[in-house]
XYZ file of C-alpha atoms in Angstrom:
672
model
C -37.294 -49.490 57.301
C -39.564 -49.169 60.309
C -36.660 -48.895 62.762
C -35.139 -45.814 61.155
C -37.891 -43.433 62.304
C -37.419 -44.608 65.877
C -33.751 -43.725 65.881
C -34.015 -40.317 64.211
C -35.711 -39.048 67.339
C -33.547 -40.978 69.780
C -30.989 -39.014 71.764
C -28.252 -41.560 71.099
C -28.448 -41.141 67.326
C -25.078 -40.216 65.787
C -23.575 -40.022 62.358
C -20.982 -42.682 61.595
C -18.426 -39.989 60.713
C -18.624 -38.581 64.236
C -15.793 -39.563 66.577
C -17.698 -42.197 68.518
C -15.404 -42.316 71.512
C -16.376 -38.685 72.260
C -19.859 -39.836 73.227
C -18.410 -41.489 76.344
C -17.595 -39.599 79.529
C -13.885 -40.048 80.236
C -14.368 -39.837 83.982
C -16.963 -42.583 83.865
C -14.684 -44.693 81.712
C -11.931 -44.248 84.287
C -14.305 -45.384 87.025
C -15.122 -48.518 85.057
C -11.478 -49.637 85.026
C -10.695 -52.830 86.898
C -7.402 -54.568 87.463
C -7.600 -58.336 87.833
C -4.591 -60.489 88.603
C -6.265 -63.690 87.382
C -9.361 -64.888 85.559
C -10.657 -66.232 88.847
C -10.995 -62.633 90.091
C -13.352 -61.665 87.274
C -16.856 -60.945 88.608
C -19.423 -63.346 87.168
C -23.163 -63.178 86.734
C -26.024 -65.643 86.781
C -28.248 -63.251 84.833
C -29.382 -64.063 81.311
C -27.119 -62.683 78.587
C -29.511 -63.406 75.731
C -31.069 -60.523 73.836
C -34.504 -59.735 75.300
C -36.855 -58.880 72.438
C -40.486 -57.810 72.469
C -42.470 -55.631 70.093
C -42.391 -52.870 72.700
C -38.658 -52.878 73.504
C -35.376 -54.752 73.221
C -32.655 -55.124 75.856
C -29.093 -55.646 74.640
C -26.552 -57.268 76.976
C -22.910 -58.180 77.067
C -20.565 -59.480 79.795
C -17.226 -57.686 79.632
C -15.712 -56.946 83.068
C -12.474 -55.542 81.592
C -14.223 -53.054 79.289
C -14.381 -49.408 80.307
C -17.013 -48.621 77.667
C -19.262 -50.601 75.345
C -21.175 -49.285 72.359
C -23.961 -50.708 70.266
C -24.092 -50.034 66.511
C -27.206 -50.401 64.363
C -27.328 -51.229 60.648
C -30.043 -51.664 58.062
C -28.401 -54.743 56.514
C -26.053 -57.558 57.439
C -23.278 -56.124 55.274
C -22.409 -53.223 52.961
C -24.249 -50.553 54.914
C -23.151 -47.849 57.313
C -23.988 -47.413 60.970
C -27.144 -45.343 61.329
C -27.287 -45.218 65.126
C -24.943 -45.816 68.036
C -25.743 -46.165 71.738
C -23.730 -46.421 74.927
C -24.345 -49.505 77.013
C -24.624 -48.907 80.733
C -22.380 -50.766 83.187
C -24.233 -52.884 85.736
C -22.943 -55.177 88.465
C -20.413 -57.978 87.865
C -19.201 -56.986 84.410
C -22.644 -56.804 82.846
C -23.417 -54.033 80.326
C -26.895 -53.426 78.988
C -29.185 -51.053 77.165
C -32.948 -51.134 76.663
C -34.339 -49.412 73.572
C -38.033 -48.751 73.094
C -39.916 -49.734 69.962
C -40.129 -52.788 67.720
C -36.593 -53.420 66.465
C -37.443 -56.607 64.559
C -35.168 -56.747 61.510
C -32.452 -54.418 62.846
C -28.857 -55.556 62.470
C -26.439 -54.694 65.256
C -22.913 -55.136 66.614
C -21.180 -54.482 69.916
C -17.790 -52.878 70.460
C -15.791 -52.940 73.672
C -13.248 -50.355 74.768
C -10.437 -52.246 76.497
C -6.914 -51.080 77.337
C -7.551 -47.699 75.725
C -8.594 -49.281 72.406
C -11.842 -49.944 70.617
C -11.825 -53.605 69.606
C -13.385 -54.765 66.356
C -17.129 -55.083 66.120
C -18.752 -58.347 67.183
C -22.298 -59.714 66.951
C -21.857 -60.954 70.521
C -21.452 -64.541 71.635
C -25.157 -64.868 72.436
C -26.332 -63.801 68.969
C -29.338 -65.825 67.772
C -29.505 -64.458 64.234
C -26.758 -63.082 61.987
C -26.352 -61.671 58.515
C -24.057 -62.882 55.750
C -20.733 -64.281 57.003
C -21.931 -63.842 60.575
C -20.425 -60.398 61.112
C -23.571 -58.622 62.335
C -26.333 -59.924 64.573
C -29.989 -59.192 63.985
C -32.917 -58.533 66.277
C -35.472 -61.095 65.208
C -38.961 -62.089 66.247
C -38.268 -65.824 66.209
C -41.884 -66.853 66.728
C -42.990 -64.968 63.618
C -40.790 -67.005 61.279
C -41.406 -70.518 62.619
C -42.505 -73.137 60.077
C -46.166 -74.091 60.003
C -47.107 -76.392 62.903
C -43.695 -75.905 64.528
C -45.326 -75.770 67.954
C -46.499 -79.385 67.414
C -43.014 -80.605 66.504
C -41.434 -82.784 69.167
C -38.439 -84.987 69.988
C -38.016 -88.598 68.904
C -38.537 -90.886 71.896
C -36.255 -93.805 72.758
C -36.695 -96.697 75.188
C -32.924 -96.747 75.691
C -30.030 -94.812 74.123
C -28.822 -97.922 72.279
C -32.209 -98.189 70.582
C -30.786 -95.421 68.401
C -29.051 -96.176 65.118
C -27.063 -93.059 64.241
C -26.212 -91.950 60.697
C -23.543 -89.257 60.439
C -23.841 -86.891 57.478
C -22.680 -83.563 56.084
C -25.556 -81.535 54.661
C -23.723 -80.554 51.477
C -22.484 -84.076 50.692
C -25.891 -85.677 50.364
C -27.285 -83.599 47.506
C -24.419 -81.700 45.875
C -23.659 -84.261 43.153
C -25.243 -83.265 39.835
C -26.644 -86.786 39.463
C -28.585 -86.308 42.732
C -30.983 -84.043 40.801
C -31.692 -81.909 43.857
C -33.720 -78.705 43.588
C -31.590 -77.321 46.449
C -28.153 -78.928 46.062
C -26.105 -78.736 49.258
C -28.872 -77.012 51.225
C -31.062 -77.703 54.255
C -34.087 -77.924 51.977
C -32.269 -80.253 49.594
C -31.631 -82.760 52.354
C -35.370 -83.083 53.074
C -36.684 -82.849 49.523
C -39.042 -85.764 48.908
C -39.605 -87.754 45.748
C -36.209 -86.993 44.225
C -34.535 -89.664 42.115
C -30.967 -89.775 40.922
C -30.001 -89.984 37.255
C -30.054 -93.777 37.664
C -33.561 -93.586 39.160
C -32.837 -94.352 42.814
C -34.129 -92.378 45.799
C -31.815 -89.755 47.302
C -31.893 -87.298 50.223
C -34.451 -87.950 52.981
C -36.204 -90.715 51.017
C -32.959 -92.679 50.957
C -32.350 -92.095 54.670
C -35.878 -93.243 55.542
C -35.437 -96.272 53.290
C -32.251 -97.192 55.155
C -34.149 -97.369 58.456
C -31.826 -95.470 60.798
C -33.331 -93.649 63.800
C -31.153 -90.513 64.053
C -29.147 -88.320 61.724
C -25.979 -86.779 63.140
C -25.243 -83.481 61.384
C -21.623 -82.444 61.121
C -21.225 -78.943 62.651
C -24.040 -76.808 61.314
C -23.654 -73.632 63.344
C -22.251 -70.524 61.658
C -18.627 -71.110 60.687
C -15.652 -69.055 59.499
C -14.287 -70.900 56.491
C -17.091 -70.516 53.978
C -17.466 -67.125 52.287
C -21.238 -66.820 52.080
C -21.035 -63.818 49.747
C -19.509 -65.965 46.976
C -21.342 -69.265 47.054
C -21.154 -69.398 43.274
C -17.589 -70.568 43.970
C -17.671 -74.182 45.255
C -16.495 -74.265 48.877
C -16.344 -77.071 51.384
C -15.520 -77.465 55.048
C -16.522 -79.990 57.681
C -17.430 -77.054 59.932
C -15.094 -77.513 62.882
C -14.278 -73.796 62.846
C -16.945 -72.112 64.983
C -17.846 -68.460 64.548
C -21.368 -67.945 65.913
C -22.357 -70.873 68.092
C -26.085 -70.198 68.313
C -26.970 -69.613 64.658
C -27.327 -72.098 61.774
C -24.694 -71.936 59.023
C -25.760 -69.614 56.194
C -24.192 -71.423 53.233
C -26.740 -74.239 53.606
C -29.645 -71.778 53.366
C -31.199 -70.421 50.180
C -30.244 -66.837 51.129
C -27.371 -66.287 53.593
C -27.757 -62.502 53.287
C -31.030 -62.585 55.197
C -30.778 -63.607 58.826
C -34.452 -64.552 58.851
C -34.034 -67.218 56.122
C -31.543 -69.725 57.511
C -33.411 -70.190 60.813
C -36.808 -71.367 59.471
C -35.070 -73.504 56.822
C -33.027 -75.242 59.518
C -36.224 -75.799 61.502
C -38.054 -77.137 58.438
C -35.247 -79.667 58.047
C -35.618 -80.831 61.658
C -39.399 -80.901 61.345
C -39.203 -83.076 58.218
C -36.938 -85.577 59.947
C -39.185 -85.645 63.010
C -42.214 -86.224 60.795
C -40.331 -89.219 59.403
C -39.646 -90.508 62.930
C -35.951 -89.589 62.707
C -34.136 -87.657 65.439
C -31.564 -84.942 64.739
C -28.232 -84.734 66.574
C -25.947 -81.728 66.203
C -22.163 -82.075 66.212
C -20.942 -79.251 68.475
C -17.476 -77.753 68.778
C -17.336 -75.775 71.991
C -13.735 -76.836 72.602
C -12.084 -74.250 70.318
C -12.836 -71.366 67.973
C -12.054 -71.018 64.295
C -9.857 -67.963 64.902
C -8.317 -66.614 68.089
C -7.482 -62.897 68.285
C -10.653 -61.689 66.583
C -12.927 -64.437 67.842
C -16.199 -63.229 69.291
C -15.021 -64.471 72.672
C -11.914 -62.300 72.532
C -13.783 -59.261 71.214
C -16.026 -59.334 74.293
C -13.773 -60.444 77.131
C -10.237 -60.993 75.854
C -8.566 -64.296 76.807
C -11.093 -65.262 79.484
C -12.727 -68.018 77.438
C -9.417 -69.750 76.622
C -6.694 -71.734 78.373
C -3.027 -70.836 78.318
C 0.368 -72.455 78.721
C 2.762 -71.360 81.460
C 4.578 -69.124 78.987
C 1.360 -67.219 78.224
C 0.750 -68.807 74.831
C -2.608 -70.292 73.905
C -2.804 -73.975 74.809
C -3.837 -76.254 71.988
C -5.487 -79.514 73.021
C -7.751 -79.137 69.986
C -4.923 -79.185 67.474
C -6.552 -76.087 65.960
C -4.533 -73.409 67.743
C -6.568 -72.899 70.909
C -8.860 -74.513 73.459
C -11.681 -73.105 75.549
C -11.889 -72.942 79.337
C -15.031 -74.935 80.171
C -14.076 -75.021 83.864
C -14.468 -71.229 84.216
C -17.913 -70.124 85.289
C -18.831 -67.872 82.357
C -17.485 -70.322 79.756
C -19.426 -73.112 81.413
C -22.502 -70.878 81.532
C -22.196 -70.123 77.820
C -21.829 -73.767 76.756
C -24.656 -74.906 79.000
C -27.058 -72.187 77.865
C -26.138 -72.718 74.229
C -26.999 -76.440 74.214
C -30.208 -75.713 76.115
C -31.070 -73.076 73.512
C -30.533 -75.485 70.607
C -32.613 -78.119 72.398
C -35.539 -75.831 73.167
C -35.559 -73.487 70.165
C -34.625 -76.021 67.474
C -35.973 -79.238 69.050
C -32.659 -81.057 68.640
C -32.545 -84.644 69.869
C -28.963 -84.665 71.091
C -25.381 -83.528 70.740
C -22.062 -85.018 69.730
C -19.153 -83.256 71.433
C -16.021 -82.805 69.376
C -12.897 -83.680 71.414
C -15.090 -83.939 74.486
C -12.112 -84.510 76.807
C -11.059 -80.869 76.390
C -14.123 -80.145 78.510
C -14.227 -80.912 82.208
C -16.328 -83.673 83.755
C -18.422 -81.241 85.824
C -19.481 -79.219 82.793
C -20.387 -82.312 80.790
C -22.494 -83.665 83.651
C -24.315 -80.339 83.999
C -25.046 -80.403 80.270
C -26.401 -83.949 80.450
C -28.558 -83.153 83.473
C -30.076 -80.024 81.938
C -30.694 -81.489 78.490
C -32.288 -84.694 79.764
C -34.615 -82.609 81.940
C -35.908 -81.046 78.716
C -35.829 -84.272 76.690
C -35.254 -87.552 78.566
C -34.495 -89.285 75.243
C -31.677 -86.888 74.303
C -28.455 -88.529 73.156
C -25.231 -87.007 74.481
C -21.925 -88.464 73.357
C -18.486 -87.414 72.257
C -14.877 -88.192 71.535
C -13.335 -89.326 74.799
C -9.941 -87.899 73.992
C -8.124 -84.658 73.197
C -6.070 -83.638 70.177
C -3.077 -82.788 72.372
C -2.096 -82.048 75.951
C -4.027 -79.517 78.017
C -3.465 -77.399 81.145
C -6.718 -78.883 82.461
C -5.610 -81.590 84.924
C -6.182 -85.051 83.497
C -8.402 -86.117 86.379
C -10.859 -83.343 85.442
C -11.011 -84.121 81.711
C -14.101 -85.757 80.185
C -11.977 -88.627 78.940
C -13.306 -91.993 77.861
C -11.791 -93.535 80.975
C -13.826 -91.093 83.096
C -17.170 -92.193 81.594
C -17.981 -93.937 84.934
C -18.144 -90.395 86.375
C -20.546 -89.318 83.588
C -23.494 -91.732 83.841
C -25.666 -90.007 81.202
C -22.961 -89.653 78.530
C -21.555 -92.022 75.911
C -18.170 -92.068 74.155
C -16.844 -93.463 70.906
C -15.344 -96.950 71.195
C -12.069 -96.953 69.311
C -11.643 -100.439 70.796
C -14.195 -101.957 68.421
C -13.278 -99.593 65.567
C -9.644 -100.645 65.381
C -10.370 -104.272 66.290
C -12.596 -104.522 63.216
C -10.561 -102.709 60.556
C -7.090 -102.022 62.010
C -5.475 -98.875 63.332
C -6.926 -95.649 62.012
C -3.464 -94.092 62.141
C -1.595 -96.802 60.208
C -2.689 -97.186 56.598
C -1.447 -100.761 56.295
C -2.806 -101.958 59.621
C -5.507 -104.606 59.326
C -8.234 -105.738 61.684
C -10.372 -108.768 62.386
C -12.384 -108.540 59.139
C -9.305 -107.944 57.006
C -7.218 -110.846 58.281
C -5.257 -109.558 61.283
C -4.352 -111.937 64.101
C -5.103 -111.515 67.805
C -7.985 -109.040 67.434
C -10.562 -111.385 68.939
C -10.319 -110.146 72.543
C -10.669 -106.497 71.525
C -13.628 -107.475 69.388
C -15.259 -109.215 72.361
C -14.748 -106.054 74.427
C -16.563 -104.038 71.769
C -19.356 -106.587 71.390
C -20.321 -106.250 75.079
C -20.173 -102.433 74.919
C -16.884 -102.088 76.876
C -18.595 -103.055 80.129
C -17.229 -105.498 82.695
C -17.782 -109.021 81.377
C -16.368 -112.193 82.944
C -15.284 -113.630 79.594
C -13.294 -110.611 78.404
C -9.609 -110.402 79.287
C -8.896 -106.675 79.478
C -5.135 -107.250 79.450
C -5.357 -107.832 75.694
C -7.617 -104.973 74.578
C -6.483 -102.160 72.299
C -6.809 -98.598 73.667
C -7.886 -99.643 77.170
C -7.038 -102.078 79.946
C -10.298 -101.810 81.842
C -14.046 -101.669 81.086
C -14.763 -97.941 81.023
C -18.531 -98.091 80.310
C -20.982 -98.440 83.193
C -23.757 -99.491 80.788
C -23.441 -100.923 77.260
C -25.155 -97.963 75.543
C -22.286 -95.701 76.700
C -20.081 -97.216 73.990
C -20.704 -95.681 70.561
C -19.789 -98.538 68.229
C -18.476 -97.527 64.830
C -16.012 -98.514 62.164
C -15.860 -95.278 60.139
C -16.862 -91.618 60.329
C -16.027 -88.329 58.583
C -12.464 -88.516 59.954
C -9.816 -90.581 58.163
C -10.606 -93.039 55.365
C -14.020 -94.324 54.466
C -14.393 -97.985 55.390
C -14.051 -98.995 51.751
C -10.868 -96.938 51.294
C -9.309 -98.297 54.496
C -9.970 -101.897 53.505
C -8.686 -101.326 49.978
C -5.503 -99.575 51.131
C -4.709 -102.043 53.916
C -5.459 -105.106 51.754
C -4.234 -104.252 48.251
C -4.043 -107.978 47.498
C -7.753 -108.579 48.147
C -10.306 -108.874 45.363
C -13.215 -106.465 45.151
C -15.490 -109.358 46.083
C -13.527 -109.951 49.291
C -13.369 -106.222 50.099
C -17.142 -106.106 49.788
C -17.494 -109.122 52.099
C -15.171 -107.476 54.654
C -17.207 -104.275 54.383
C -20.457 -106.111 55.136
C -18.956 -108.102 57.997
C -17.543 -104.936 59.600
C -20.972 -103.307 59.763
C -22.619 -106.571 60.801
C -20.391 -106.551 63.899
C -21.252 -102.917 64.678
C -25.009 -103.382 64.333
C -25.216 -106.628 66.353
C -23.010 -105.432 69.231
C -24.444 -104.155 72.503
C -23.331 -100.519 72.289
C -25.005 -97.760 70.283
C -24.367 -98.236 66.533
C -23.039 -95.338 64.477
C -22.847 -95.420 60.666
C -21.037 -93.078 58.292
C -22.887 -91.502 55.361
C -22.384 -93.482 52.175
C -20.951 -96.553 53.873
C -24.195 -98.317 52.943
C -23.225 -97.976 49.268
C -19.449 -98.423 49.828
C -18.553 -94.768 49.313
C -15.016 -93.733 48.575
C -13.157 -90.464 49.134
C -10.609 -91.671 46.581
C -7.984 -92.291 49.253
C -8.273 -88.860 50.904
C -7.963 -89.432 54.664
C -8.429 -85.794 55.730
C -11.077 -84.335 53.455
C -12.155 -81.482 55.762
C -11.839 -78.935 52.967
C -11.476 -81.163 49.910
C -13.630 -80.496 46.850
C -17.066 -81.953 46.296
C -15.718 -84.624 43.962
C -13.980 -86.134 47.010
C -16.683 -85.614 49.639
C -19.984 -85.896 47.785
C -22.139 -89.006 47.957
C -21.897 -90.722 44.569
C -25.458 -91.879 43.991
C -24.364 -94.107 41.115
C -22.873 -96.410 43.767
C -26.367 -97.056 45.094
C -26.981 -99.034 41.913
C -23.506 -100.525 41.638
C -23.497 -101.694 45.263
C -27.183 -102.386 45.725
C -26.379 -105.646 47.506
C -24.420 -103.742 50.173
C -27.352 -101.368 50.690
C -29.764 -104.301 50.982
C -27.450 -105.907 53.552
C -27.306 -102.703 55.636
C -31.081 -102.336 55.535
C -31.503 -105.905 56.761
C -28.949 -105.407 59.535
C -30.864 -102.346 60.740
C -34.163 -104.210 60.506
C -32.671 -107.103 62.499
C -31.450 -104.828 65.272
C -34.735 -102.938 65.505
C -36.762 -106.170 65.477
C -34.693 -107.978 68.127
C -34.029 -106.195 71.445
C -31.501 -108.846 72.483
C -28.958 -106.873 70.428
C -29.569 -103.757 72.526
C -29.733 -104.760 76.165
C -29.977 -101.704 78.384
C -27.848 -102.616 81.413
C -24.489 -104.198 82.087
C -26.181 -106.763 84.338
C -28.399 -107.925 81.473
C -25.399 -108.336 79.178
C -23.377 -110.185 81.818
C -26.252 -112.602 82.443
C -27.432 -113.128 78.870
C -24.423 -112.797 76.538
C -22.125 -115.815 76.576
C -19.116 -116.164 74.304
C -18.870 -119.586 72.685
C -16.123 -120.756 70.361
C -13.280 -118.244 69.894
C -10.412 -118.930 67.522
C -8.170 -117.101 65.069
C -10.553 -115.157 62.795
C -13.572 -116.638 64.579
C -15.736 -115.086 67.284
C -19.083 -116.530 68.306
C -21.475 -115.786 71.122
C -24.956 -116.630 72.317
C -27.725 -114.329 73.513
C -29.988 -116.371 75.786
C -32.999 -116.272 78.112
C -35.134 -114.219 75.705
C -32.677 -111.409 76.424
C -34.339 -108.007 76.825
C -37.735 -109.678 76.191
C -36.725 -110.852 72.728
C -39.088 -113.210 70.912
C -36.139 -115.494 70.181
C -35.124 -117.451 73.280
C -31.563 -118.035 72.018
C -29.531 -116.317 69.331
C -26.186 -117.662 68.136
C -23.994 -115.118 66.324
C -20.912 -116.321 64.422
C -18.317 -114.033 62.826
C -15.969 -115.795 60.407
C -13.302 -113.560 58.886
C -11.333 -116.353 57.248
C -11.560 -116.472 53.482
C -12.913 -120.011 53.634
C -15.866 -121.979 54.921
C -15.570 -123.226 58.487
C -17.396 -126.151 60.043
C -19.045 -125.038 63.284
C -20.277 -127.645 65.783
C -23.728 -126.980 67.239
C -25.009 -128.119 70.624
C -28.681 -128.039 69.607
C -31.071 -127.494 66.727
C -31.353 -123.923 65.448
C -33.205 -122.024 62.776
C -31.183 -119.991 60.257
C -31.796 -116.231 60.323
C -28.749 -114.916 58.444
C -26.368 -116.663 56.071
C -24.308 -114.681 53.567
C -26.633 -111.980 52.179
C -29.786 -113.929 52.993
C -31.936 -112.728 55.916
C -34.871 -114.933 56.918
C -36.583 -113.527 60.000
C -38.971 -116.498 60.054
C -36.145 -119.057 60.098
C -37.628 -121.573 57.685
C -34.394 -123.593 57.487
C -33.297 -125.759 60.424
C -29.730 -126.895 61.171
C -28.312 -129.290 63.758
C -25.089 -131.163 64.476
C -22.875 -128.754 62.566
C -23.181 -125.918 60.130
C -20.992 -124.533 57.345
C -20.246 -120.852 57.943
C -19.290 -119.077 54.690
C -15.970 -117.223 54.483
C -15.815 -113.535 55.533
C -19.365 -113.441 56.798
C -21.748 -113.357 59.740
C -24.151 -116.198 60.454
C -27.052 -115.866 62.885
C -29.008 -118.858 64.168
C -31.872 -118.783 66.645
C -34.238 -120.830 68.748
C -37.773 -119.577 69.185
């Protein structure tokens, strides 16, 4: 390897068997000792902590104000090889340690070790690692420009007129192509997701062809950074995890690449995936989990600067607002710096179109606003949204948390609307609970709240809304409207479990109506992978590490439920064709959306005044969740756009006086 000759002549070269601590001057180590009574006393730095690589030299950096020595180990491979050189990093101001080494180190694997409290901690690739070997244990110096896909410099973000012009499709990379019947050349891989021209055993399009066919605008990837749970050295053994167990935040997950042993493989394959989606006019959103780490004591955070990056209870134990054993301290300067620089890195290096923040309320409002400001400077069309809640209590004062109710303080950020979710299908946390589409009473007001995007609207009574008692969104696009996601049951499973008495025909009608509400409401619509073909996880409500047979997309359902897919495609086409369903401001919605007849299991409203420059001057939307036809009185003549599964964008049929609205369905009428 070209790097080995450089190090044989370098003064810092040592044999691994040598006692490495002897290479450090004990007096100097004593001078480097600092006693801090609180994290607030730690010196901080505004300097870049990223590896600085050029063909002439590389500068290695780490921030560890409590370390008294730091060493840098070099390896030929990402695993199963011994150290062939070790160097002492030099302490600089404010806890910064660095070392510049001459020569082209491209391809060299490395780790850091800190000496803290008279002990050498375990090796770490460093929290700012951009490339890692198998299982993420060693970082690698890498000339990123040299491995970019062809024409990568021409790749660019997907542009949006407004955030709610997006139609988001959440997916897990493995799920889409891992089924044998998917016939993928790269099952469960980045390249499998974007493989064109692939047909399932039943001769229907899969992977990116299916996603393009559906018509969505953005894919939302479940966490795709390097994670702990998957053993990349034994991928012959089927393994699954959603990915909410971060290890290396700035590197793509290796198990989705064709060779996780080579750090230089996963990066261009991840970029090829993004490039393929961009070429198809589809944006890519990354689900990010900066709120906790997959492990605690040997996390990369703790191996650099123990405990600083976490929050603690009064008794000294790790606080746990994530429900995963720990939570990070976004309010501290160096944690905030790391999160901010990481999302900027993903945006600039990988051309990502946005981020979904897991348990966003663990983070503080200030940090989230800084993220939104910086990312939208790079890409004004970037989508930034998250879960406006925590998984438990936190030492972070409630008024500082990026909660859903604090969205008015975060004008560039959206949050998931559990108001519309539970109004449509019933409580996520009660199996038997039903919603508007499945026959529950008194869900109409919550549904209205979701339809307007949880903004202030004169016809919504916020005293009767689930999960909120006030309109928390400043603008309609700040409400992410959804009825299912990776968490909990699929929509089909929820409807089936909560309505065991219902026929399959009625379940299917409820399923269609649920998504019809989501896609015609004023927020930003969010769809779950496989919902368009009525996917099931066989009743598993927490499939984060369940086998493929539970999580995989069953492509046979695309044939079995082809009518559901056709309905979804038409809903998406309708929304994209008619901007009245995606007004950009609260004022527009207040002036142009008027609720009409509201009754048990009936919600109707009118979009008027060529809302948002729509070609239709008036649009009447009727949701009937009763299992029977209702007679709806009309105040004028309309054309029929949607009735049952029939979509007629020309409106050849006219109706006046009254109209029969089929049971468990949406009807849309319009006036040109």
